[in-house]
C-alpha cells in the first residue's frame, strides 16, 4: 500500500531531498505545498494539492481537509489545534475514521525544563 503525503511545513533542501528519496523507495509520494512555511503557528492557506493526499502534516487549511475525501491522518505540527477544534470538523473526521493528532508530547519536556529553569532563576535572584 502506498501513501501520498502532503505538507505545508517547509523543509531545508537536504532534509526534503532525503525525505523524498526515503518515501519514493517505499512507493510513497510527497507533495510540498506551494504555500509551505517554517512558521508553524501560521495557519495554512488553501491548497488544491491537498485533495489527493492520504496523510497531511503541518498546518492545513481546515476547509481543504473537510473537502478532501481521501485524507486518513492529519498530523498538526503544533501542540495547539484550536483552528481544527470545531464541531463540524470533529464530526466529519469521526464519520470518515480520519485520525487527527498533534505534537503536544514533543514539547512536554522542553516546556517543563524551561519552567523549572525560570523558577530556579527566580529563587536565586538571577535577574538582579
XYZ file of N, CA and C in Angstrom:
384
model
N 0.846 -1.169 0.000
C 0.000 0.000 0.000
C 0.897 1.240 0.000
N 0.632 2.155 -0.890
C 1.430 3.383 -0.933
C 0.568 4.563 -0.497
N 1.240 5.584 0.017
C 0.569 6.763 0.530
C 1.053 8.005 -0.188
N 0.157 8.979 -0.284
C 0.517 10.309 -0.741
C 0.481 11.200 0.492
N 1.592 11.841 0.772
C 1.739 12.672 1.961
C 1.863 14.121 1.523
N 1.029 14.974 2.056
C 1.035 16.406 1.755
C 1.561 17.149 2.977
N 2.376 18.169 2.755
C 2.823 19.008 3.861
C 2.949 20.449 3.437
N 2.670 21.346 4.366
C 2.963 22.757 4.141
C 4.011 23.221 5.157
N 4.716 22.253 5.707
C 5.827 22.545 6.621
C 7.099 22.612 5.776
N 7.689 23.787 5.714
C 8.872 23.979 4.874
C 10.066 23.201 5.426
N 10.702 22.447 4.563
C 11.878 21.665 4.926
C 13.122 22.279 4.305
N 14.250 22.100 4.954
C 15.512 22.503 4.334
C 15.729 21.606 3.117
N 16.504 22.089 2.165
C 16.689 21.358 0.899
C 17.180 19.932 1.133
N 18.215 19.775 1.952
C 18.780 18.437 2.187
C 17.769 17.527 2.868
N 17.019 18.063 3.828
C 16.009 17.258 4.521
C 14.911 16.824 3.558
N 14.461 17.767 2.735
C 13.406 17.466 1.771
C 13.826 16.405 0.774
N 15.055 16.518 0.268
C 15.557 15.536 -0.704
C 15.672 14.157 -0.068
N 16.177 14.103 1.171
C 16.312 12.816 1.865
C 14.945 12.197 2.115
N 13.994 13.015 2.489
C 12.644 12.511 2.739
C 12.009 11.982 1.456
N 12.164 12.714 0.370
C 11.607 12.267 -0.912
C 12.236 10.946 -1.335
N 13.560 10.804 -1.178
C 14.232 9.534 -1.529
C 13.688 8.385 -0.694
N 13.566 8.611 0.605
C 13.085 7.564 1.512
C 11.651 7.170 1.168
N 10.803 8.150 0.981
C 9.408 7.855 0.663
C 9.275 7.166 -0.690
N 10.022 7.653 -1.680
C 9.963 7.061 -3.025
C 10.393 5.598 -3.011
N 11.391 5.294 -2.200
C 11.869 3.909 -2.111
C 10.770 2.981 -1.612
N 9.849 3.504 -0.802
C 8.742 2.701 -0.296
C 7.495 2.802 -1.159
N 7.593 3.509 -2.288
C 6.445 3.644 -3.175
C 5.505 4.773 -2.786
N 5.949 5.621 -1.858
C 5.106 6.725 -1.396
C 5.474 8.009 -2.131
N 4.618 9.016 -1.997
C 4.830 10.277 -2.697
C 4.655 11.433 -1.724
N 5.498 12.458 -1.856
C 5.415 13.653 -1.022
C 4.986 14.828 -1.884
N 3.975 15.531 -1.409
C 3.528 16.758 -2.068
C 3.888 17.918 -1.140
N 4.751 18.803 -1.613
C 5.088 20.013 -0.856
C 4.146 21.121 -1.317
N 3.446 21.718 -0.386
C 2.530 22.796 -0.718
C 3.294 23.999 -1.264
N 2.704 24.672 -2.212
C 3.327 25.890 -2.742
C 3.321 26.991 -1.687
N 2.485 26.856 -0.664
C 2.424 27.832 0.424
C 3.156 27.363 1.665
N 4.181 26.519 1.487
C 4.922 25.984 2.636
C 5.579 27.103 3.420
N 5.648 26.910 4.746
C 6.216 27.918 5.628
C 6.914 27.253 6.799
N 7.947 27.904 7.327
C 8.601 27.437 8.554
C 7.855 27.924 9.786
N 6.915 28.828 9.611
C 6.153 29.394 10.719
C 5.039 28.430 11.110
N 5.303 27.608 12.109
C 4.343 26.557 12.453
C 3.064 27.094 13.075
N 3.075 28.313 13.581
C 1.858 28.865 14.165
C 0.970 29.552 13.136
N 1.485 29.744 11.945
C 0.723 30.381 10.873
C -0.240 29.379 10.263
N -1.504 29.755 10.196
C -2.495 28.878 9.588
C -2.218 28.681 8.117
N -2.413 27.464 7.651
C -2.162 27.163 6.254
C -3.169 27.819 5.329
N -2.689 28.151 4.159
C -3.554 28.723 3.125
C -4.167 27.582 2.319
N -5.307 27.839 1.689
C -5.911 26.799 0.857
C -4.926 26.292 -0.201
N -4.934 24.994 -0.426
C -4.041 24.379 -1.408
C -4.765 23.205 -2.066
N -5.116 23.336 -3.330
C -5.839 22.252 -4.007
C -5.057 20.945 -4.064
N -3.727 20.991 -3.911
C -2.913 19.770 -3.956
C -3.218 18.838 -2.793
N -3.789 19.367 -1.717
C -4.124 18.530 -0.558
C -5.219 17.520 -0.895
N -6.024 17.803 -1.893
C -7.177 16.956 -2.232
C -6.814 15.502 -2.493
N -5.613 15.221 -2.989
C -5.232 13.850 -3.300
C -4.400 13.174 -2.240
N -4.278 13.791 -1.074
C -3.404 13.248 -0.031
C -4.115 12.238 0.859
N -3.337 11.265 1.331
C -3.817 10.303 2.335
C -3.411 10.760 3.732
N -2.225 11.382 3.810
C -1.664 11.850 5.075
C -1.349 13.333 4.920
N -1.697 14.117 5.935
C -1.471 15.559 5.913
C -0.644 15.924 7.132
N 0.442 16.710 6.917
C 1.296 17.146 8.022
C 1.541 18.638 7.919
N 1.377 19.324 9.007
C 1.661 20.755 9.044
C 0.496 21.513 9.631
N 0.126 22.588 8.952
C -0.992 23.439 9.352
C -1.947 23.568 8.161
N -2.632 22.503 7.816
C -3.507 22.559 6.645
C -4.711 23.461 6.876
N -5.241 23.988 5.797
C -6.472 24.756 5.866
C -7.597 23.777 6.239
N -8.336 24.025 7.326
C -9.389 23.084 7.736
C -10.412 22.816 6.634
N -10.733 23.826 5.842
C -11.711 23.624 4.763
C -11.184 22.650 3.714
N -9.877 22.696 3.438
C -9.283 21.753 2.485
C -9.376 20.322 3.005
N -9.128 20.152 4.298
C -9.205 18.806 4.888
C -10.644 18.299 4.818
N -11.596 19.167 5.127
C -13.002 18.774 5.063
C -13.424 18.424 3.633
N -12.895 19.136 2.661
C -13.270 18.914 1.269
C -12.650 17.653 0.678
N -11.560 17.187 1.263
C -10.879 16.006 0.731
C -11.464 14.741 1.338
N -11.854 13.835 0.494
C -12.388 12.568 0.979
C -11.323 11.498 1.164
N -10.087 11.796 0.766
C -9.040 10.772 0.815
C -8.154 10.836 2.061
N -8.194 11.933 2.801
C -7.311 12.095 3.960
C -7.696 11.123 5.068
N -6.713 10.348 5.518
C -6.923 9.361 6.587
C -6.225 9.740 7.885
N -5.220 10.626 7.807
C -4.495 11.039 9.010
C -4.060 12.478 8.834
N -4.368 13.309 9.831
C -3.942 14.706 9.862
C -3.054 14.869 11.091
N -1.797 15.235 10.870
C -0.848 15.489 11.956
C -0.599 16.988 12.002
N -1.090 17.640 13.046
C -0.900 19.079 13.230
C 0.496 19.284 13.806
N 1.258 20.223 13.231
C 2.665 20.395 13.613
C 2.869 21.256 14.851
N 1.816 21.495 15.610
C 1.921 22.251 16.862
C 1.164 21.511 17.956
N 1.378 21.969 19.184
C 0.614 21.400 20.295
C -0.827 21.901 20.247
N -1.005 23.169 19.869
C -2.339 23.757 19.782
C -3.056 23.321 18.522
N -4.373 23.234 18.623
C -5.167 22.787 17.472
C -6.505 23.505 17.398
N -6.579 24.716 17.968
C -7.862 25.424 18.049
C -8.497 25.670 16.683
N -7.694 25.813 15.641
C -8.222 26.001 14.283
C -9.080 24.813 13.846
N -8.789 23.656 14.393
C -9.452 22.419 13.985
C -10.477 21.938 15.018
N -10.529 22.605 16.147
C -11.409 22.193 17.239
C -12.795 22.817 17.066
N -13.459 22.398 16.015
C -14.794 22.875 15.681
C -15.714 21.656 15.570
N -16.949 21.790 16.008
C -17.867 20.637 15.965
C -17.981 19.999 14.583
N -18.068 20.819 13.527
C -18.239 20.247 12.179
C -16.978 19.514 11.722
N -15.816 20.026 12.106
C -14.560 19.363 11.735
C -14.427 18.035 12.480
N -14.662 18.067 13.802
C -14.570 16.834 14.592
C -15.560 15.783 14.098
N -16.792 16.208 13.804
C -17.818 15.258 13.341
C -17.438 14.641 11.992
N -16.931 15.455 11.086
C -16.547 14.939 9.763
C -15.384 13.961 9.874
N -14.394 14.277 10.683
C -13.241 13.385 10.825
C -13.661 12.075 11.490
N -14.518 12.178 12.491
C -15.000 10.972 13.176
C -15.799 10.097 12.213
N -16.666 10.710 11.411
C -17.506 9.963 10.477
C -16.667 9.240 9.415
N -15.569 9.830 8.998
C -14.696 9.221 7.981
C -13.682 8.249 8.565
N -13.511 8.304 9.885
C -12.478 7.483 10.511
C -11.092 8.088 10.344
N -11.026 9.395 10.090
C -9.751 10.088 9.932
C -9.164 10.403 11.299
N -7.920 10.053 11.486
C -7.225 10.311 12.741
C -6.623 11.711 12.681
N -6.829 12.498 13.734
C -6.257 13.842 13.832
C -5.400 13.863 15.096
N -4.109 14.143 14.919
C -3.179 14.165 16.046
C -2.380 15.462 16.015
N -1.733 15.747 17.144
C -0.841 16.907 17.215
C 0.463 16.482 17.867
N 1.372 17.421 18.010
C 2.707 17.088 18.513
C 2.921 17.572 19.951
N 1.867 17.595 20.744
C 1.981 18.147 22.100
C 3.031 17.424 22.941
N 3.173 16.131 22.779
C 4.161 15.390 23.574
C 5.598 15.804 23.248
N 5.825 16.301 22.034
C 7.165 16.725 21.635
C 7.639 17.892 22.500
N 6.703 18.741 22.918
C 7.058 19.945 23.652
C 6.979 19.791 25.165
N 6.531 18.652 25.665
C 6.326 18.485 27.101
C 7.614 18.681 27.905
N 8.680 17.969 27.563
C 9.927 18.097 28.327
C 10.561 19.475 28.197
N 10.707 20.033 26.988
C 11.301 21.374 26.900
C 10.512 22.427 27.679
N 9.184 22.342 27.669
C 8.379 23.312 28.420
C 8.595 23.144 29.921
N 8.613 21.908 30.389
C 8.838 21.655 31.810
C 10.226 22.132 32.232
N 11.235 21.872 31.410
C 12.599 22.316 31.722
C 12.688 23.840 31.762
N 11.994 24.510 30.856
C 12.014 25.971 30.829
C 11.376 26.550 32.093
N 10.236 25.984 32.491
C 9.558 26.455 33.697
C 10.443 26.236 34.920
N 11.055 25.063 35.024
C 11.933 24.779 36.155
C 13.127 25.739 36.174
N 13.718 26.001 35.015
C 14.848 26.934 34.934
C 14.427 28.334 35.374
N 13.232 28.772 34.962
C 12.740 30.094 35.358
C 12.504 30.157 36.867
N 11.976 29.070 37.431
C 11.751 29.028 38.884
C 13.068 29.096 39.645
N 14.054 28.337 39.186
C 15.360 28.359 39.847
C 16.031 29.728 39.704
N 15.900 30.343 38.535
C 16.477 31.672 38.321
C 15.836 32.687 39.253
N 14.532 32.596 39.428
C 13.831 33.495 40.343
C 14.235 33.254 41.782
N 14.351 31.973 42.149
C 14.729 31.645 43.534
C 16.141 32.123 43.858
N 17.031 32.106 42.889
C 18.427 32.548 43.060
C 18.605 34.029 42.768
N 17.485 34.690 42.459
C 17.502 36.119 42.140
C 18.470 36.442 41.018
N 18.500 35.584 40.009
C 19.404 35.785 38.869
C 19.080 37.039 38.044
N 17.794 37.441 37.961
C 17.540 38.665 37.198
C 18.287 39.878 37.739
N 18.592 39.891 39.061
C 19.334 41.018 39.644
C 20.752 40.979 39.128
